[in-house]
GROMACS .gro file of C-alpha atoms in nm:
model
  170
    1UNK     CA    1  13.133   8.296   8.992
    2UNK     CA    2  13.302   8.392   8.665
    3UNK     CA    3  13.051   8.185   8.468
    4UNK     CA    4  12.768   8.359   8.651
    5UNK     CA    5  12.909   8.701   8.558
    6UNK     CA    6  12.936   8.593   8.194
    7UNK     CA    7  12.575   8.469   8.194
    8UNK     CA    8  12.445   8.788   8.356
    9UNK     CA    9  12.635   9.007   8.109
   10UNK     CA   10  12.526   8.806   7.807
   11UNK     CA   11  12.164   8.804   7.919
   12UNK     CA   12  12.186   9.185   7.929
   13UNK     CA   13  12.320   9.186   7.572
   14UNK     CA   14  12.680   9.259   7.664
   15UNK     CA   15  12.981   9.053   7.556
   16UNK     CA   16  13.215   9.045   7.858
   17UNK     CA   17  13.551   9.001   7.684
   18UNK     CA   18  13.768   9.053   7.992
   19UNK     CA   19  13.564   8.817   8.208
   20UNK     CA   20  13.560   8.569   7.919
   21UNK     CA   21  13.939   8.584   7.905
   22UNK     CA   22  13.954   8.514   8.278
   23UNK     CA   23  13.733   8.209   8.224
   24UNK     CA   24  13.968   8.080   7.951
   25UNK     CA   25  14.268   8.120   8.180
   26UNK     CA   26  14.083   7.943   8.463
   27UNK     CA   27  14.002   7.651   8.233
   28UNK     CA   28  14.363   7.631   8.117
   29UNK     CA   29  14.486   7.627   8.478
   30UNK     CA   30  14.271   7.323   8.557
   31UNK     CA   31  14.486   7.112   8.324
   32UNK     CA   32  14.830   7.223   8.443
   33UNK     CA   33  14.858   6.950   8.707
   34UNK     CA   34  14.775   6.682   8.451
   35UNK     CA   35  15.039   6.824   8.217
   36UNK     CA   36  15.301   6.813   8.493
   37UNK     CA   37  15.202   6.454   8.570
   38UNK     CA   38  15.223   6.348   8.206
   39UNK     CA   39  15.560   6.522   8.162
   40UNK     CA   40  15.699   6.309   8.444
   41UNK     CA   41  15.523   5.975   8.383
   42UNK     CA   42  15.415   5.985   8.018
   43UNK     CA   43  15.064   5.956   7.877
   44UNK     CA   44  15.015   5.590   7.974
   45UNK     CA   45  14.969   5.574   8.351
   46UNK     CA   46  14.884   5.204   8.361
   47UNK     CA   47  15.021   5.036   8.670
   48UNK     CA   48  15.070   5.370   8.848
   49UNK     CA   49  14.887   5.502   9.152
   50UNK     CA   50  14.872   5.866   9.256
   51UNK     CA   51  14.773   6.033   9.582
   52UNK     CA   52  14.563   6.346   9.547
   53UNK     CA   53  14.569   6.566   9.857
   54UNK     CA   54  14.281   6.810   9.853
   55UNK     CA   55  13.970   6.772   9.641
   56UNK     CA   56  13.770   7.087   9.717
   57UNK     CA   57  13.793   7.408   9.519
   58UNK     CA   58  13.951   7.586   9.817
   59UNK     CA   59  14.043   7.500  10.176
   60UNK     CA   60  13.784   7.530  10.451
   61UNK     CA   61  13.496   7.419  10.231
   62UNK     CA   62  13.345   7.111  10.070
   63UNK     CA   63  13.276   7.307   9.747
   64UNK     CA   64  13.367   7.089   9.449
   65UNK     CA   65  13.220   7.313   9.177
   66UNK     CA   66  13.496   7.385   8.924
   67UNK     CA   67  13.755   7.210   9.145
   68UNK     CA   68  14.080   7.131   8.958
   69UNK     CA   69  14.085   6.788   9.123
   70UNK     CA   70  13.793   6.679   8.904
   71UNK     CA   71  13.985   6.728   8.576
   72UNK     CA   72  14.301   6.585   8.729
   73UNK     CA   73  14.136   6.266   8.853
   74UNK     CA   74  13.951   6.217   8.523
   75UNK     CA   75  14.284   6.253   8.337
   76UNK     CA   76  14.463   6.003   8.559
   77UNK     CA   77  14.192   5.737   8.537
   78UNK     CA   78  14.140   5.791   8.162
   79UNK     CA   79  14.515   5.732   8.115
   80UNK     CA   80  14.506   5.405   8.307
   81UNK     CA   81  14.622   5.528   8.648
   82UNK     CA   82  14.466   5.478   8.989
   83UNK     CA   83  14.386   5.747   9.246
   84UNK     CA   84  14.401   5.753   9.624
   85UNK     CA   85  14.228   6.074   9.733
   86UNK     CA   86  14.200   6.257  10.061
   87UNK     CA   87  14.027   6.579  10.160
   88UNK     CA   88  13.929   6.683  10.514
   89UNK     CA   89  13.575   6.794  10.417
   90UNK     CA   90  13.472   6.726  10.060
   91UNK     CA   91  13.474   6.349  10.017
   92UNK     CA   92  13.093   6.327   9.995
   93UNK     CA   93  13.081   6.604   9.737
   94UNK     CA   94  13.370   6.449   9.546
   95UNK     CA   95  13.182   6.119   9.528
   96UNK     CA   96  12.891   6.310   9.373
   97UNK     CA   97  13.105   6.494   9.114
   98UNK     CA   98  13.316   6.186   9.038
   99UNK     CA   99  13.035   5.930   9.066
  100UNK     CA  100  13.134   5.743   8.749
  101UNK     CA  101  13.509   5.742   8.825
  102UNK     CA  102  13.688   5.478   9.028
  103UNK     CA  103  13.861   5.657   9.316
  104UNK     CA  104  13.994   5.515   9.642
  105UNK     CA  105  13.881   5.769   9.902
  106UNK     CA  106  14.106   5.757  10.206
  107UNK     CA  107  14.042   5.841  10.572
  108UNK     CA  108  14.359   6.045  10.620
  109UNK     CA  109  14.647   6.200  10.428
  110UNK     CA  110  14.897   5.925  10.506
  111UNK     CA  111  14.668   5.637  10.414
  112UNK     CA  112  14.638   5.799  10.070
  113UNK     CA  113  15.016   5.765  10.025
  114UNK     CA  114  15.035   5.386  10.060
  115UNK     CA  115  15.229   5.249   9.760
  116UNK     CA  116  15.175   5.555   9.538
  117UNK     CA  117  15.415   5.664   9.267
  118UNK     CA  118  15.358   6.035   9.332
  119UNK     CA  119  15.158   6.276   9.541
  120UNK     CA  120  14.973   6.571   9.391
  121UNK     CA  121  14.883   6.857   9.623
  122UNK     CA  122  14.571   7.025   9.485
  123UNK     CA  123  14.409   7.215   9.773
  124UNK     CA  124  14.620   7.396  10.033
  125UNK     CA  125  14.456   7.273  10.353
  126UNK     CA  126  14.649   7.366  10.671
  127UNK     CA  127  14.712   7.000  10.755
  128UNK     CA  128  14.919   6.964  10.436
  129UNK     CA  129  15.161   7.243  10.528
  130UNK     CA  130  15.389   7.042  10.757
  131UNK     CA  131  15.379   6.678  10.653
  132UNK     CA  132  15.609   6.415  10.797
  133UNK     CA  133  15.837   6.366  10.496
  134UNK     CA  134  16.007   6.064  10.654
  135UNK     CA  135  15.671   5.891  10.694
  136UNK     CA  136  15.578   5.992  10.340
  137UNK     CA  137  15.899   5.835  10.205
  138UNK     CA  138  15.828   5.512  10.391
  139UNK     CA  139  15.474   5.486  10.252
  140UNK     CA  140  15.532   5.587   9.891
  141UNK     CA  141  15.683   5.383   9.605
  142UNK     CA  142  15.820   5.693   9.437
  143UNK     CA  143  15.937   6.018   9.587
  144UNK     CA  144  15.762   6.259   9.350
  145UNK     CA  145  15.564   6.561   9.470
  146UNK     CA  146  15.362   6.774   9.230
  147UNK     CA  147  15.263   7.089   9.416
  148UNK     CA  148  14.964   7.268   9.267
  149UNK     CA  149  14.989   7.547   9.525
  150UNK     CA  150  15.365   7.608   9.541
  151UNK     CA  151  15.331   7.547   9.912
  152UNK     CA  152  15.688   7.431   9.967
  153UNK     CA  153  16.031   7.556   9.867
  154UNK     CA  154  16.251   7.361   9.626
  155UNK     CA  155  16.524   7.341   9.890
  156UNK     CA  156  16.285   7.204  10.154
  157UNK     CA  157  16.164   6.926   9.927
  158UNK     CA  158  16.511   6.843   9.791
  159UNK     CA  159  16.633   6.813  10.149
  160UNK     CA  160  16.390   6.523  10.191
  161UNK     CA  161  16.494   6.357   9.864
  162UNK     CA  162  16.175   6.420   9.671
  163UNK     CA  163  16.160   6.515   9.305
  164UNK     CA  164  15.957   6.836   9.309
  165UNK     CA  165  15.734   6.989   9.043
  166UNK     CA  166  15.574   7.330   9.098
  167UNK     CA  167  15.330   7.547   8.907
  168UNK     CA  168  15.505   7.810   8.695
  169UNK     CA  169  15.841   7.632   8.718
  170UNK     CA  170  15.968   7.408   8.437
   0.00000   0.00000   0.00000
């Protein structure tokens, strides 16, 4: 939508500086999850597998246009890592947008956690709000949760023994 506004303004001969700044911030935000991941695991992700919960741009839709999961998954695979991905609605669209990227698309959120080193929450679907942390611990190799939506509290995650990384928190 922001890109459309920029195009409309520019086609009318106007330089939309404020909207352009919003677009720059949006693009920067798309790489924050990758930065958090690299801070924890380093730039070489060889031998590591990551679960990505939520692929769509927002919950309740299969819209993958401009979805942060696209940049994240590209970054993981480019750095040698593997991805187990789950989204309730957008798997078909994700396969289209990530057609040249090797991704293991999973049937449910817990299957995506099998033997992963970390989970990355990208889209805040309702079904991700109250996961079974005991089951998660049993399935995962590592107990690392990178929360792209700040959906949980630090205390809640620490209580379950997970290392927790949030957006806007160092």
